[in-house]
Coordinates of N, CA and C in Angstrom, one line a residue:
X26 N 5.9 -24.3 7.6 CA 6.2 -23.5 6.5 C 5.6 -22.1 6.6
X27 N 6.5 -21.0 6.1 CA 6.1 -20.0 6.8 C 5.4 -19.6 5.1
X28 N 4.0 -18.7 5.1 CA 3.3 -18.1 3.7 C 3.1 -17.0 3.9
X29 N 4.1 -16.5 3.0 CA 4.0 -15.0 2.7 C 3.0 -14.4 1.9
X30 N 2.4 -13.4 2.1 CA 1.4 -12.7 1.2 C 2.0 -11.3 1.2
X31 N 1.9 -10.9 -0.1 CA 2.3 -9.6 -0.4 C 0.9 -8.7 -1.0
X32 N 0.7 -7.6 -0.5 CA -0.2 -6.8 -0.7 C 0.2 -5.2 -2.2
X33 N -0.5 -5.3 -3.0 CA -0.1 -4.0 -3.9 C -1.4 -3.3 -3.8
X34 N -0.7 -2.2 -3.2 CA -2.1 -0.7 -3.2 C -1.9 0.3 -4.1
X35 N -3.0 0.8 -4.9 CA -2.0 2.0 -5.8 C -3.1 2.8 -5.7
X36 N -2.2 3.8 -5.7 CA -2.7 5.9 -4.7 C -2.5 6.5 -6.5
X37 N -3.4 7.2 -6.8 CA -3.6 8.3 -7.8 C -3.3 9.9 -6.8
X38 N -1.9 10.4 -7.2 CA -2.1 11.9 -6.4 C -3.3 12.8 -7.0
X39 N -3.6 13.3 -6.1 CA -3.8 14.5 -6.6 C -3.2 15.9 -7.2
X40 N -3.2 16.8 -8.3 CA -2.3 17.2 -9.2 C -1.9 18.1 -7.9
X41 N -0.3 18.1 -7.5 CA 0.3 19.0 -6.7 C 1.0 18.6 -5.3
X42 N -0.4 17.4 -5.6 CA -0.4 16.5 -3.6 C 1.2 15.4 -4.0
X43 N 1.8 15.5 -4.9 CA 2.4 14.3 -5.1 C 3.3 13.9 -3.6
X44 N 4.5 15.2 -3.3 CA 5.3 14.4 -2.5 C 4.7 14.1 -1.5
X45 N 3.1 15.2 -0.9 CA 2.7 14.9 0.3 C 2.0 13.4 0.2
X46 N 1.2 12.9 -0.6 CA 1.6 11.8 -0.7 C 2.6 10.7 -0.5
X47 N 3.5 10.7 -1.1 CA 4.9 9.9 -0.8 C 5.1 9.9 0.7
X48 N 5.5 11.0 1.2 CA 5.6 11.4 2.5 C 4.5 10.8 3.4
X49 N 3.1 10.4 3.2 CA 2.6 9.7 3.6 C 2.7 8.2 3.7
X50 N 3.0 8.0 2.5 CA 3.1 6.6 2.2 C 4.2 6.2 3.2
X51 N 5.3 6.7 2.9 CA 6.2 6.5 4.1 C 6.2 6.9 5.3
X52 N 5.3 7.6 5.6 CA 4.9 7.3 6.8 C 4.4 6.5 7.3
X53 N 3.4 5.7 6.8 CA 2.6 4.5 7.5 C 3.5 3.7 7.8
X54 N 2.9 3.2 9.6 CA 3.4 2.0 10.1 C 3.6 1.0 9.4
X55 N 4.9 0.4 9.1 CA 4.8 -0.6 8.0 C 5.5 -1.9 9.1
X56 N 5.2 -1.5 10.3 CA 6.5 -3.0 11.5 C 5.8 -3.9 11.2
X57 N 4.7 -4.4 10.6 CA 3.6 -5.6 10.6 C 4.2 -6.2 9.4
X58 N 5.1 -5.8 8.4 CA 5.6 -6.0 7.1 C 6.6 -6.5 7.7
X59 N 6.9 -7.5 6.8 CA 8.9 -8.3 6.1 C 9.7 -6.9 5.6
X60 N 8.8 -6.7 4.5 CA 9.1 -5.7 3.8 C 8.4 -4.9 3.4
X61 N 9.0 -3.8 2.7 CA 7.6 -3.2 2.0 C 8.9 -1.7 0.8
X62 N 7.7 -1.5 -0.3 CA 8.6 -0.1 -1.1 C 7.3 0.6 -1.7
X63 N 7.8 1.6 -1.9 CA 7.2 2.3 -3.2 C 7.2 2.5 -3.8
X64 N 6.2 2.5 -5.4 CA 7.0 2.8 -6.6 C 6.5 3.9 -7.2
X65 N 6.5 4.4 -8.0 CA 6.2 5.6 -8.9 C 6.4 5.1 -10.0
X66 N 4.3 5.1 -10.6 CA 3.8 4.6 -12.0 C 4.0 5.3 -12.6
X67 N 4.2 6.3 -12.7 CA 4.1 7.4 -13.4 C 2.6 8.0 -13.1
X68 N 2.2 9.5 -13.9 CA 0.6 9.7 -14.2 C -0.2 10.4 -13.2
X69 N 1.1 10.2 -11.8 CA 0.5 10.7 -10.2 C 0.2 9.7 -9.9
X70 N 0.5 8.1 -10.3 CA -0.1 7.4 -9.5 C 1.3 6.4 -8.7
X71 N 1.2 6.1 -7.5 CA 1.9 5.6 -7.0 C 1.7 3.9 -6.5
X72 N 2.7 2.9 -6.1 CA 1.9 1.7 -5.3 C 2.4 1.4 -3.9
X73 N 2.0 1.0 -3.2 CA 2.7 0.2 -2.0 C 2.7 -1.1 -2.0
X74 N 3.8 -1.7 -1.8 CA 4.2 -2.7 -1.8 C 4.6 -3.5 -0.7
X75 N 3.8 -4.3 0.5 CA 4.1 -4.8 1.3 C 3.7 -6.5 1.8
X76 N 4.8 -7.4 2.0 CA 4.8 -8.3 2.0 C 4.9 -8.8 3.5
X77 N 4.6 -10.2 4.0 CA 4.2 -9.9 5.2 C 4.2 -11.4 5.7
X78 N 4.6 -11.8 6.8 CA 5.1 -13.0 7.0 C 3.4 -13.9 7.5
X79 N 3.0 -13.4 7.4 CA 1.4 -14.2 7.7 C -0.2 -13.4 7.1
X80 N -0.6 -14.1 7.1 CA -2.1 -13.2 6.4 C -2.7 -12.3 7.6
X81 N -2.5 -13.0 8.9 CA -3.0 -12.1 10.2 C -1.7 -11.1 10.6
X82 N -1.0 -11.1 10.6 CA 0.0 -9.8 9.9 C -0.6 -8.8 9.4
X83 N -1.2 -9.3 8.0 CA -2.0 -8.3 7.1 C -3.1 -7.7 7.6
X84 N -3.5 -8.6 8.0 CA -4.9 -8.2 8.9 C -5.0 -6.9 9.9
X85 N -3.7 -7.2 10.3 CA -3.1 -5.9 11.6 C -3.4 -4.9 10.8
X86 N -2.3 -4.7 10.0 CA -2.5 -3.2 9.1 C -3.9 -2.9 8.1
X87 N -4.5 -3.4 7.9 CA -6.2 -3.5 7.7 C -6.6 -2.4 8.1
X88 N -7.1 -2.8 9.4 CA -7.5 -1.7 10.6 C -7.1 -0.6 10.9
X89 N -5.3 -0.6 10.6 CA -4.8 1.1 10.9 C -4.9 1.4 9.6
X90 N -4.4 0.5 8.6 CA -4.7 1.1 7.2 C -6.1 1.8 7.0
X91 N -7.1 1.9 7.6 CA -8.4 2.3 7.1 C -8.7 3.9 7.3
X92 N -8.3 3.8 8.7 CA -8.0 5.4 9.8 C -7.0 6.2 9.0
X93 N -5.9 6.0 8.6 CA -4.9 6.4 8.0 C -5.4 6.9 6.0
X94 N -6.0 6.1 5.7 CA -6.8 6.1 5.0 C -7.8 7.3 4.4
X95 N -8.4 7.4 5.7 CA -9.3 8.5 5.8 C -8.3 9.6 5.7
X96 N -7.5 9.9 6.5 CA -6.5 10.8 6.9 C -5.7 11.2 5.5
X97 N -5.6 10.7 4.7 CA -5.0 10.9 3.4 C -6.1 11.4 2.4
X98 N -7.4 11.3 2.5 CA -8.3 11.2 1.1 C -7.8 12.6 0.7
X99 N -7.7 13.7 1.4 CA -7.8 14.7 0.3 C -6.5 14.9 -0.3
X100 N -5.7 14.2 -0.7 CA -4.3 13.8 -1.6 C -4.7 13.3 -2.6
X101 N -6.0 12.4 -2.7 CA -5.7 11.0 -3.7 C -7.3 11.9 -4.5
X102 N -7.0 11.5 -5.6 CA -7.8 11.0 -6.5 C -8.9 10.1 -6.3
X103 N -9.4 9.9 -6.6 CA -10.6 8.6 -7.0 C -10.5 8.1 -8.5
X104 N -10.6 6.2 -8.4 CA -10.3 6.2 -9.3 C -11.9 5.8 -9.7
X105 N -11.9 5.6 -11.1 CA -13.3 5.0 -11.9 C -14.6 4.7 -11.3
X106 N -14.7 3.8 -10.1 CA -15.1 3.0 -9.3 C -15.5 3.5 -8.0
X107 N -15.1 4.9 -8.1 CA -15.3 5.5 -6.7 C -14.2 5.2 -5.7
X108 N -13.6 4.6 -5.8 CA -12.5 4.0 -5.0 C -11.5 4.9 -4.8
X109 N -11.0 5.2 -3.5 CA -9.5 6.1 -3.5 C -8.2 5.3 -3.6
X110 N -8.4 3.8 -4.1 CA -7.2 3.0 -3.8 C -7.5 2.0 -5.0
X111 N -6.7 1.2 -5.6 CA -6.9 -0.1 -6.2 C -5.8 -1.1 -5.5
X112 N -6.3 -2.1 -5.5 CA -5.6 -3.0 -4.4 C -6.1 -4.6 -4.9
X113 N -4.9 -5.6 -4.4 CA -4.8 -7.1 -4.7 C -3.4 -7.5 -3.7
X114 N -3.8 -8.7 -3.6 CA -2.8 -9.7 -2.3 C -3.1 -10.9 -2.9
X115 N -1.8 -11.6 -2.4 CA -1.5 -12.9 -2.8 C -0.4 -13.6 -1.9
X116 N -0.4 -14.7 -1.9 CA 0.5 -15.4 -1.4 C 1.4 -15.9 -2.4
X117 N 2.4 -16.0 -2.0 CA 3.7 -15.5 -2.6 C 4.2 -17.0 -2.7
X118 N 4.4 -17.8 -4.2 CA 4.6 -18.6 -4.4 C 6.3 -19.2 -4.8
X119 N 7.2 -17.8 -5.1 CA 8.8 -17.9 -5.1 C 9.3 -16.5 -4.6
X120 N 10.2 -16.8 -4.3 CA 10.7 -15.3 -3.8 C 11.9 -15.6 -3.9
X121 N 12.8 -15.0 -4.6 CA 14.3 -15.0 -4.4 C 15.0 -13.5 -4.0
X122 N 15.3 -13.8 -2.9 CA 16.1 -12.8 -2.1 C 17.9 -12.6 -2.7

């Protein structure tokens, strides 16, 4: 049985940084994903959405996610917490395609 885990990240732009953001966002390697989108919360803040046919999948993008990461901070905001990102994953209990 194959367990999917889908990961949600959400990016606060910075006021002006928006598309360069996006343009980021879609930039990241996403071949380690099933899928993946982006949405626009409104507010400058954006999410990534990628789901991923194994947890060591995820794990891949972890590690370039971090580098990449760095590479983006002066776009994003920080939110509350000090954090440039808020983020949760789960394994995906229905999915209808």
């Amino acid at each position: 049985m194959v367990e999917l885990v889908t990961t949600v990240t959400k990016f606060k732009a910075k006021q002006g940084s928006e598309n360069q953001l996006i343009e980021a966002l879609k930039s990241f390697d996403n071949s380690n994903s099933k899928s993946w989108q982006i949405l626009s919360l409104g507010d400058n803040e954006y999410a990534a959405i990628n789901t991923y046919e194994s947890i060591e999948n995820r794990t891949e993008d972890i590690l370039s996610g971090l580098d990449w990461l760095d590479n983006i901070s002066p776009l994003v905001d920080l939110y509350e917490n000090g954090s440039r990102t808020e983020a949760f994953s789960g394994i995906v209990l229905y999915e209808n395609e």
